[in-house]
Short mmCIF file of C-alpha atoms and ligand atoms in Angstrom, two decimals:
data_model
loop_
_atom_site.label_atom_id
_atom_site.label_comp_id
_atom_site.label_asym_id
_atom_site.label_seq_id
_atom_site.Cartn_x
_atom_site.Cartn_y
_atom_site.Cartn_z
CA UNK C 1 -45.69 -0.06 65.23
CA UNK C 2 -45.51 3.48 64.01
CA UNK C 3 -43.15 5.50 65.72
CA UNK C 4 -41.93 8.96 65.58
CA UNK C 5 -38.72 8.01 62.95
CA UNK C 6 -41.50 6.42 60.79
CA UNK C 7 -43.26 9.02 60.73
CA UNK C 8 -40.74 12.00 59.78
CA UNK C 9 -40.33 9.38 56.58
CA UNK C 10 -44.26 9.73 55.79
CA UNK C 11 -43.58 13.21 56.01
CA UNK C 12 -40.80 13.18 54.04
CA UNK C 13 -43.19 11.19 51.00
CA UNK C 14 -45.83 13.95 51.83
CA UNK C 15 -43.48 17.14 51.62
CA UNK C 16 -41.47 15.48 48.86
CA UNK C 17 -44.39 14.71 46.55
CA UNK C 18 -46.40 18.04 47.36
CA UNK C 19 -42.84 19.95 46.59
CA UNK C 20 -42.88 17.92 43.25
CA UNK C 21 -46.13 18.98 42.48
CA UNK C 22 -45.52 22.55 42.90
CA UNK C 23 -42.54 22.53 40.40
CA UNK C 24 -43.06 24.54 37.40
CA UNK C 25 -40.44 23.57 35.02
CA UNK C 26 -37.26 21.57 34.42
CA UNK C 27 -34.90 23.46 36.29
CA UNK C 28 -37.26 23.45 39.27
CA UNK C 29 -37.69 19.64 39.28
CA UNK C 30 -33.42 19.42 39.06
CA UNK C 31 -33.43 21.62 42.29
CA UNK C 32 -36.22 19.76 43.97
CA UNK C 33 -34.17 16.72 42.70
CA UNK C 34 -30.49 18.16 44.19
CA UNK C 35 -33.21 18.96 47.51
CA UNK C 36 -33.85 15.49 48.16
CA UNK C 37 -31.73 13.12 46.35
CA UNK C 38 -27.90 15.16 46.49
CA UNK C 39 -25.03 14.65 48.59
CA UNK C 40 -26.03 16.35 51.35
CA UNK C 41 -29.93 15.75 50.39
CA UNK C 42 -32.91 14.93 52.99
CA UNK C 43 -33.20 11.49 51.24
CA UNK C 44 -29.47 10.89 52.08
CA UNK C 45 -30.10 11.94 55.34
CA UNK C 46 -33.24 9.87 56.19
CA UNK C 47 -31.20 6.96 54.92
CA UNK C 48 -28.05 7.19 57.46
CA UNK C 49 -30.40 8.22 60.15
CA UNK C 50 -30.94 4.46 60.57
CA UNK C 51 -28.09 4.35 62.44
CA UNK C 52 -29.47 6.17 65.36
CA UNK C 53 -32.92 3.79 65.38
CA UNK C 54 -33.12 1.22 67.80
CA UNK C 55 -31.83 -2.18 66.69
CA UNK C 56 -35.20 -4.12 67.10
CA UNK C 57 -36.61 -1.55 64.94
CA UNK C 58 -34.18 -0.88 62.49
CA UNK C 59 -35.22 -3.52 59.89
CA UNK C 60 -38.61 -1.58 59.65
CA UNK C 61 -37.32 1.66 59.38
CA UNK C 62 -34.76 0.45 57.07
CA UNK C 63 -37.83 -0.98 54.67
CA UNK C 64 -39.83 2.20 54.84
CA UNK C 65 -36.79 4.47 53.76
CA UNK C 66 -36.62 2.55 50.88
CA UNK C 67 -40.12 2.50 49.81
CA UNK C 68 -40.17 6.24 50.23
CA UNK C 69 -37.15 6.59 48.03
CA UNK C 70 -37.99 4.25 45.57
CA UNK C 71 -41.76 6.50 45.74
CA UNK C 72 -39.87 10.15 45.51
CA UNK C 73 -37.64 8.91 42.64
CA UNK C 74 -40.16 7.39 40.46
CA UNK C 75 -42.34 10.41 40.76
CA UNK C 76 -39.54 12.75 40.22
CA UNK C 77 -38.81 10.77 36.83
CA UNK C 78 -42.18 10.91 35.68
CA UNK C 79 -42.47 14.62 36.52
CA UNK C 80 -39.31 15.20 34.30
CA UNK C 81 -40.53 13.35 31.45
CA UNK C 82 -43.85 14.84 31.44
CA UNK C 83 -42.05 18.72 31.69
CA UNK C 84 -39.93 17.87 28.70
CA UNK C 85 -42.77 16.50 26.91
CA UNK C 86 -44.58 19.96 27.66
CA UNK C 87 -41.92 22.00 26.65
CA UNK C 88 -41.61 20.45 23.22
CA UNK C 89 -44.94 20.75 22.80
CA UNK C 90 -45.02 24.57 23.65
CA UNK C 91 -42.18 25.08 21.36
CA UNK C 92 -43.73 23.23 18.36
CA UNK C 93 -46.81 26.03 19.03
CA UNK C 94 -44.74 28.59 19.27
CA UNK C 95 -42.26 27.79 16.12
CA UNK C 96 -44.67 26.09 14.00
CA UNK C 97 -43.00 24.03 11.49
CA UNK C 98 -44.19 24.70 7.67
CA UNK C 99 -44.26 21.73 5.63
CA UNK C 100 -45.07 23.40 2.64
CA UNK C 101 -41.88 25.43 2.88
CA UNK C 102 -38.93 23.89 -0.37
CA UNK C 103 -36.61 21.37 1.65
CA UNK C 104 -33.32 22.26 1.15
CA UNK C 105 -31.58 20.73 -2.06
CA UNK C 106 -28.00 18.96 -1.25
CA UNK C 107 -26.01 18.94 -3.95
CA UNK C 108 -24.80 15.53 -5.34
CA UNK C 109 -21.87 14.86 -7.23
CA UNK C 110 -20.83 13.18 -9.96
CA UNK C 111 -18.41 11.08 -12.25
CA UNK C 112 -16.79 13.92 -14.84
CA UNK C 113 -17.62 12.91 -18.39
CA UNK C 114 -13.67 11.74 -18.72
CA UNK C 115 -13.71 9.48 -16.16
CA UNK C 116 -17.23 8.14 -17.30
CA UNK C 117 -15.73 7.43 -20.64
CA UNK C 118 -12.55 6.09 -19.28
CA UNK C 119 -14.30 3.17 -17.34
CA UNK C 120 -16.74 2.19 -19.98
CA UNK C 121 -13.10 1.58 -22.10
CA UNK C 122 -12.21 -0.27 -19.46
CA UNK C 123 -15.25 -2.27 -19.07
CA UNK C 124 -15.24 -3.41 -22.65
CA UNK C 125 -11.84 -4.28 -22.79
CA UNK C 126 -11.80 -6.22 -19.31
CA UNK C 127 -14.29 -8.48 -21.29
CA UNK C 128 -12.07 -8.81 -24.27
CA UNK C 129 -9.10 -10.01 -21.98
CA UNK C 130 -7.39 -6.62 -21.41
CA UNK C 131 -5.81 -5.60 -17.83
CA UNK C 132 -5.22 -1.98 -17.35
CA UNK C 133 -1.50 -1.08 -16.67
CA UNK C 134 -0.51 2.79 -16.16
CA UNK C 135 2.65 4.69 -16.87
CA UNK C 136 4.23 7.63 -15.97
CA UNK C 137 2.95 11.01 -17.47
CA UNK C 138 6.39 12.58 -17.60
CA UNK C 139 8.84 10.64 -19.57
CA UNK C 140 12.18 10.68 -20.83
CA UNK C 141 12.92 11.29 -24.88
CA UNK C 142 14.30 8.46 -25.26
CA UNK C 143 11.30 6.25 -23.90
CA UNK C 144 8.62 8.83 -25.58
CA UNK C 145 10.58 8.35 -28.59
CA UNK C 146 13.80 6.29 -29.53
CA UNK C 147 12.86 3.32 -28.11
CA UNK C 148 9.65 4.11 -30.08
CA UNK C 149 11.80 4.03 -33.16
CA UNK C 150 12.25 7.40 -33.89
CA UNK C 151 16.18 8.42 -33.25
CA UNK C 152 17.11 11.89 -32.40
CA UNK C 153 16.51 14.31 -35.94
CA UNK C 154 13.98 11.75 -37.02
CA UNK C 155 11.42 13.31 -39.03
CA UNK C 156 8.58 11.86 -37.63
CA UNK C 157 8.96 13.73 -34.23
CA UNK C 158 7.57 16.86 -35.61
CA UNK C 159 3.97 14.45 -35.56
CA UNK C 160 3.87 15.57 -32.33
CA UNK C 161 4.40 18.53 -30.50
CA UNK C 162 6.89 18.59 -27.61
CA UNK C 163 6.56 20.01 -24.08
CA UNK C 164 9.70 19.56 -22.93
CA UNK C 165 10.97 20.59 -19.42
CA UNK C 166 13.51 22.65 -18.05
CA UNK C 167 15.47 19.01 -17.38
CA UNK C 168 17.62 17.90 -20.62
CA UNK C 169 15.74 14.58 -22.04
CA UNK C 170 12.92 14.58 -19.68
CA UNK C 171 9.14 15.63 -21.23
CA UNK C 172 5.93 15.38 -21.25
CA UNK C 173 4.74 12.57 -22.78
CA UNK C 174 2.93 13.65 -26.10
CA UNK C 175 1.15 9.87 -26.30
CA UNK C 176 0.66 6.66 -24.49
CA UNK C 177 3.12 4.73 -26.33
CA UNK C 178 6.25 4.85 -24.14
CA UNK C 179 4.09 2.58 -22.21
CA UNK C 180 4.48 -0.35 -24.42
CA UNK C 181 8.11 -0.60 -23.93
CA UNK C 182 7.08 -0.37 -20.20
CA UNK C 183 4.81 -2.87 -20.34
CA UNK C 184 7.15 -4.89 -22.37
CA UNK C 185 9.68 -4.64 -19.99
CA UNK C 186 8.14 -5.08 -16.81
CA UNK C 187 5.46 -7.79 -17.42
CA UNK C 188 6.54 -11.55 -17.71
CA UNK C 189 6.30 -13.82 -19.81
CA UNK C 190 4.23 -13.24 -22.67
CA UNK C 191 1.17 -12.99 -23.63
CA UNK C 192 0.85 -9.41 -23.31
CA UNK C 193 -2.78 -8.24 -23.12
CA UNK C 194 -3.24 -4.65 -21.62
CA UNK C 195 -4.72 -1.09 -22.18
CA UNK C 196 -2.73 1.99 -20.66
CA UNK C 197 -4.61 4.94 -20.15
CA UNK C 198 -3.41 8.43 -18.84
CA UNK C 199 -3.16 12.31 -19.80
CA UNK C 200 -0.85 12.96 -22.47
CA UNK C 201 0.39 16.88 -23.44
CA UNK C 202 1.06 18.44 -26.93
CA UNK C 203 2.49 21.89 -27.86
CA UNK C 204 -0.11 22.50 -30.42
CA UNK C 205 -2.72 25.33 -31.23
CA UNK C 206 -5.86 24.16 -29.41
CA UNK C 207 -8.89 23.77 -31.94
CA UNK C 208 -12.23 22.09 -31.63
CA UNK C 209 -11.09 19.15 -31.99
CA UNK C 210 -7.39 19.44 -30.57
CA UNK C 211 -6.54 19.85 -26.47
CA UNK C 212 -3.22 20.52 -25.38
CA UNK C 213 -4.27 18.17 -22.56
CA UNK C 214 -6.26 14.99 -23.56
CA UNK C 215 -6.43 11.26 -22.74
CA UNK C 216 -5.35 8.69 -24.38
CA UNK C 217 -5.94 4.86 -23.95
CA UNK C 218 -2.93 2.51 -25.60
CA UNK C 219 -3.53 -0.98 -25.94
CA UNK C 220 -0.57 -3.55 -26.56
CA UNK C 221 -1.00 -7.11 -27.34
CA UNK C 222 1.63 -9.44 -28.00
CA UNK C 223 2.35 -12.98 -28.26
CA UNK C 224 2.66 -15.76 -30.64
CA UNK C 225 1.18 -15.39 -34.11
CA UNK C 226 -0.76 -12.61 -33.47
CA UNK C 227 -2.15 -10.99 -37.27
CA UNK C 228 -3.55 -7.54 -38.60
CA UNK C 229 -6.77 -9.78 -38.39
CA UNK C 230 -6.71 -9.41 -34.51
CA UNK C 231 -6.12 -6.04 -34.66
CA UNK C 232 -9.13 -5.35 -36.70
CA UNK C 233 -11.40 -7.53 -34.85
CA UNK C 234 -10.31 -6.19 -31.59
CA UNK C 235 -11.09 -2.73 -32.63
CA UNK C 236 -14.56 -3.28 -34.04
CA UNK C 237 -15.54 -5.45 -31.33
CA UNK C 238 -14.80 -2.75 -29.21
CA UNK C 239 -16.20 -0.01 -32.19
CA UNK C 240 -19.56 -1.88 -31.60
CA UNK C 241 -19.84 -1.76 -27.94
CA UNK C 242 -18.71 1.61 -27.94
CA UNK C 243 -21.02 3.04 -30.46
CA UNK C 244 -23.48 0.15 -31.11
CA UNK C 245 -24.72 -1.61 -33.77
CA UNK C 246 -25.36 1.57 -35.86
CA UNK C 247 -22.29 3.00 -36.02
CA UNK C 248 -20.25 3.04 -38.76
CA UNK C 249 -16.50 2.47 -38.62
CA UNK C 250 -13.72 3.16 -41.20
CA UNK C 251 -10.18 1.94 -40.90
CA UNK C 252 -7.78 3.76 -43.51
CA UNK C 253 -4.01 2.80 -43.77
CA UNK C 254 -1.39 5.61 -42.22
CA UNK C 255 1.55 5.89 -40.76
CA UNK C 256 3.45 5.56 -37.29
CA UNK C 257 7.26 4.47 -36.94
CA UNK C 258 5.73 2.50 -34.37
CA UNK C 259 3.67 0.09 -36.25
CA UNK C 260 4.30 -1.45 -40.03
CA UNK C 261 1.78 -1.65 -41.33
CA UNK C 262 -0.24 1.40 -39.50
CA UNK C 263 -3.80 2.33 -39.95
CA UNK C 264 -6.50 5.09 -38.55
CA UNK C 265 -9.84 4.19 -37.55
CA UNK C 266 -12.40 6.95 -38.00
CA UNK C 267 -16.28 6.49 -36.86
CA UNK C 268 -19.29 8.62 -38.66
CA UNK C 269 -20.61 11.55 -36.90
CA UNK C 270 -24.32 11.27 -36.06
CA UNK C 271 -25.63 12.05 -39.14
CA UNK C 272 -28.48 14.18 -38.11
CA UNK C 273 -25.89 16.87 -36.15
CA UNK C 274 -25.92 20.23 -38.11
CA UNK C 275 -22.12 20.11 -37.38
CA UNK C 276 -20.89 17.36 -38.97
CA UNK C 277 -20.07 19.04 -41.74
CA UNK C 278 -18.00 21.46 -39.62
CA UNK C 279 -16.64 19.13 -37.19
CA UNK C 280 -15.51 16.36 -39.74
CA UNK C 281 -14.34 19.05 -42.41
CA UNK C 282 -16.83 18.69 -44.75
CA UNK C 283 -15.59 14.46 -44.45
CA UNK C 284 -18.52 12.65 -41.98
CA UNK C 285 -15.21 10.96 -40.29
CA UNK C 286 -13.62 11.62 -37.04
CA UNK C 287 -10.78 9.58 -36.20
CA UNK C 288 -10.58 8.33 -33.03
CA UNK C 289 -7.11 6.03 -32.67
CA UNK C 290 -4.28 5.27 -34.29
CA UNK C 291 -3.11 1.42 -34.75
CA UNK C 292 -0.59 -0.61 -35.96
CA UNK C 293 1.48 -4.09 -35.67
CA UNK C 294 4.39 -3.24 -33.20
CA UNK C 295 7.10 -2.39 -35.31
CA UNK C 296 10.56 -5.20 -35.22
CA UNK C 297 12.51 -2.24 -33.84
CA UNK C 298 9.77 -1.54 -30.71
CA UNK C 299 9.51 -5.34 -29.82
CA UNK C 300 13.45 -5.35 -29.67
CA UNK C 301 13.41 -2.42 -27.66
CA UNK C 302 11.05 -4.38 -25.20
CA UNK C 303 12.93 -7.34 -25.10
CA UNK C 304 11.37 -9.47 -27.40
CA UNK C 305 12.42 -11.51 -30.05
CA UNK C 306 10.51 -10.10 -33.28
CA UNK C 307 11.37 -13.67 -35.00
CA UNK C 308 9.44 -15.64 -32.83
CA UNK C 309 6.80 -13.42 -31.52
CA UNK C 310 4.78 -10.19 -33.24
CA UNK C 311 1.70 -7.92 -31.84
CA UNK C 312 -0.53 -4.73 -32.34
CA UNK C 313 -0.98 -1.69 -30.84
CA UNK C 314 -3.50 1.18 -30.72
CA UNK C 315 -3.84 4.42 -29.31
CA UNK C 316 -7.52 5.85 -28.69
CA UNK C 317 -9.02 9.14 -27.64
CA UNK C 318 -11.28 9.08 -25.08
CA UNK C 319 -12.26 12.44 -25.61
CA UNK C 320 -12.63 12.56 -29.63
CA UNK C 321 -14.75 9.51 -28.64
CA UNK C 322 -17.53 11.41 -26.25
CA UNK C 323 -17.69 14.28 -29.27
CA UNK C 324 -18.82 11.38 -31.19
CA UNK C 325 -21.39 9.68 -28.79
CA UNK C 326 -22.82 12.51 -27.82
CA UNK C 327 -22.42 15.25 -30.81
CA UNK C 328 -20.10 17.49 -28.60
CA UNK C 329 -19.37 20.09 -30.74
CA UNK C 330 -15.93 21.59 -28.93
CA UNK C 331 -13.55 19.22 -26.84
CA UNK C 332 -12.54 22.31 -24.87
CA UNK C 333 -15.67 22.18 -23.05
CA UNK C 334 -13.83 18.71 -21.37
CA UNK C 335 -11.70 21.35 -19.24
CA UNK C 336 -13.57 24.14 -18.88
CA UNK C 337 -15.62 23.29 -15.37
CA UNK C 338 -18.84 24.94 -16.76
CA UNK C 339 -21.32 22.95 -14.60
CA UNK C 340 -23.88 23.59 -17.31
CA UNK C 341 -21.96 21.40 -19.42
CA UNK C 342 -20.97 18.62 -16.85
CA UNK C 343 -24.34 18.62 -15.47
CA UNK C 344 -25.49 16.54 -18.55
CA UNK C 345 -23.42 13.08 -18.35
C1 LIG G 401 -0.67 8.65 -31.55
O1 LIG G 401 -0.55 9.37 -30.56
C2 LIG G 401 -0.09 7.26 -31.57
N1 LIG G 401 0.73 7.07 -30.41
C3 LIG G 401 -1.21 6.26 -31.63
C4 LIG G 401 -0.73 4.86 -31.89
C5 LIG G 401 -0.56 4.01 -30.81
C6 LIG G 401 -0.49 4.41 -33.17
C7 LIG G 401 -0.11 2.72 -31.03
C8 LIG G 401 -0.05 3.14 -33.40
C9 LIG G 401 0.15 2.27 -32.31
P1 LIG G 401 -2.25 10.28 -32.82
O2 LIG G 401 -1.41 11.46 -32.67
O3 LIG G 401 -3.00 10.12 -34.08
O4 LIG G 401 -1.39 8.95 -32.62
O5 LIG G 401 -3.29 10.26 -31.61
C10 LIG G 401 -4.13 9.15 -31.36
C11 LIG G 401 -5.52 9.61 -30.93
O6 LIG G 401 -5.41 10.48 -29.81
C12 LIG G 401 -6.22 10.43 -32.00
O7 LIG G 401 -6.92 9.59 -32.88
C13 LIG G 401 -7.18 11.24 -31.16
O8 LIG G 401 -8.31 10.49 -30.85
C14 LIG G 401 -6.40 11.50 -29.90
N2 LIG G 401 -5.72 12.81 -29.98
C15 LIG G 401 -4.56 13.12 -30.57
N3 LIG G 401 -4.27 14.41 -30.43
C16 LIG G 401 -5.27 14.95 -29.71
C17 LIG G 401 -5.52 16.28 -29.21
N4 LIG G 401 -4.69 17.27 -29.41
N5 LIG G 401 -6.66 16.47 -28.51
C18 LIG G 401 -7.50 15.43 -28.29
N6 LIG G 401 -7.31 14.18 -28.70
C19 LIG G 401 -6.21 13.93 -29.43
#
């Protein structure tokens, strides 16, 4: 039973859809949009015009509204997608992209060459039992050195080179091995088994081989009945991983008021480097630690009983150690932030 209010609806559909038609472009389908389906819009309107339709035929005209909507706003959706589709399509003609154009590189980071070394240390001594423990890097004299058995005026101080701050007793630390009595100290009970590594700071005239500003890695074991034979067999264990098979590794005797007795372990520079000569002074040998058993006086300082228990310790440079993998002929490149250099590892 068509009737005048169904009708202004099929005219609605008609104008609506012939309106849509017309539109040129995304804005234009918004408006046409705001037109018919906004607040005040003629699909709004057509809709609360049912109220004014006869009751017997409001169901009808209530069914035909919809249908008209649900017409207009499907069309209007598909006309939107298919004017976006155009206009990305008209702006891929008109800005052509060039794949044959160089993509643009993003720079990656990476691990510096100190930190590279560091972790391999760790890594081989996490398999031979070792935890890592750190210290402090600025220490008191009495830690850096009198519990380390050397007294104030000792002799043996001058071995290293002091930067000392504008705080009386307070210092750099010039090695790692205030950390033993640390370690000693803090850890319970014994068996001691760790590696402390961390920047340590001399005063000294910087050379090719010499930072004022290097690592070092100490290692402390101690415990019951622990021999010079550990010692050595710890070290080249770890010689071998760290240089393999090839490698050859020399352990003289020295001296530390640390350790009693106290060796120095050197490893041969690659033998085919035209600076060996230069870089070993004239000797094939860089040393790379210092070593020792811990000295009566140290294990009393760390709360040990020297009758009933003994240990070693060693001191390594990580850095002396990369010259040596890799034939680095200056350890001041370590600092220096030329990319060139850090590039490589
Ligand atoms: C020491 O510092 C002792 N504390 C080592 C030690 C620990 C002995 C425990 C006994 C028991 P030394 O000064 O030799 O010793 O240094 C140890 C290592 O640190 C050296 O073999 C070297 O590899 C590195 N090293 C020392 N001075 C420098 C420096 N100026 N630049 C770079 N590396 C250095």
């Amino acid at each position: 039973m068509p009737d005048a209010a169904t009708d202004d609806l099929k005219q609605l559909e008609t104008d609506g859809l012939a309106e849509l038609r017309a539109c040129a472009d995304e804005a234009a389908l918004r408006a046409w949009n705001t037109k018919y389906f906004g607040d005040k819009g003629l699909m709004k309107g057509a809709l609360s015009a049912i109220g004014k339709i006869a009751k017997d035929q409001r169901a009808a005209y209530g069914q035909e509204a919809n249908r008209v909507k649900v017409a207009l706003e499907s069309a209007y959706t598909a006309a939107l997608a298919e004017a976006k589709e155009k206009a990305l399509q008209a702006s891929l003609t008109a800005n052509p992209l060039d794949v044959t154009l160089p993509g643009r590189i993003r720079p990656r980071g990476r691990l510096h060459p100190a930190t590279q070394i560091l972790r391999q240390v760790y890594a081989v001594f996490a398999d031979l039992g070792f935890q890592v423990y750190r210290t402090r890097e600025v220490e008191t004299d009495e830690m850096n050195f009198e519990f380390l058995n050397m007294p104030a005026h000792h002799p043996a101080r001058d071995m290293w080179d002091t930067f000392f701050t504008t705080t009386p007793g307070v210092i750099l630390r010039t090695h790692t091995s205030p950390g033993q009595i640390h370690v000693m100290r803090e850890v319970r009970p014994k068996p001691i088994r760790v590696i402390l590594p961390g920047m340590c700071y001399r005063n000294e005239a910087i050379s090719t081989r010499s930072e004022i500003q290097f690592h070092q890695v100490e290692g402390l074991a101690v415990g019951e009945g622990i021999t010079m034979a550990d010692l050595k067999g710890t070290i080249t264990a770890f010689a071998r991983r760290m240089f393999g098979p090839d490698r050859q590794v020399r352990i003289r005797s020295s001296y530390f008021p640390f350790t009693e007795p106290s060796i120095e372990v050197d490893i041969d520079w690659p033998k085919d480097d035209p600076n060996r000569d230069r870089l070993t002074k004239g000797t094939g040998w860089l040393e790379i630690m210092g070593a020792g058993m811990v000295h009566p006086n140290v294990l009393r300082a760390g709360g040990y009983d020297p009758a009933t228990v003994t240990g070693f310790a060693f001191g390594m440079g990580p850095q002396r150690m990369l010259m040596l993998k890799h034939a680095i002929d200056d350890i001041r490149l370590f600092w220096q932030n030329d990319l060139r250099f850090l590039r490589q590892f």
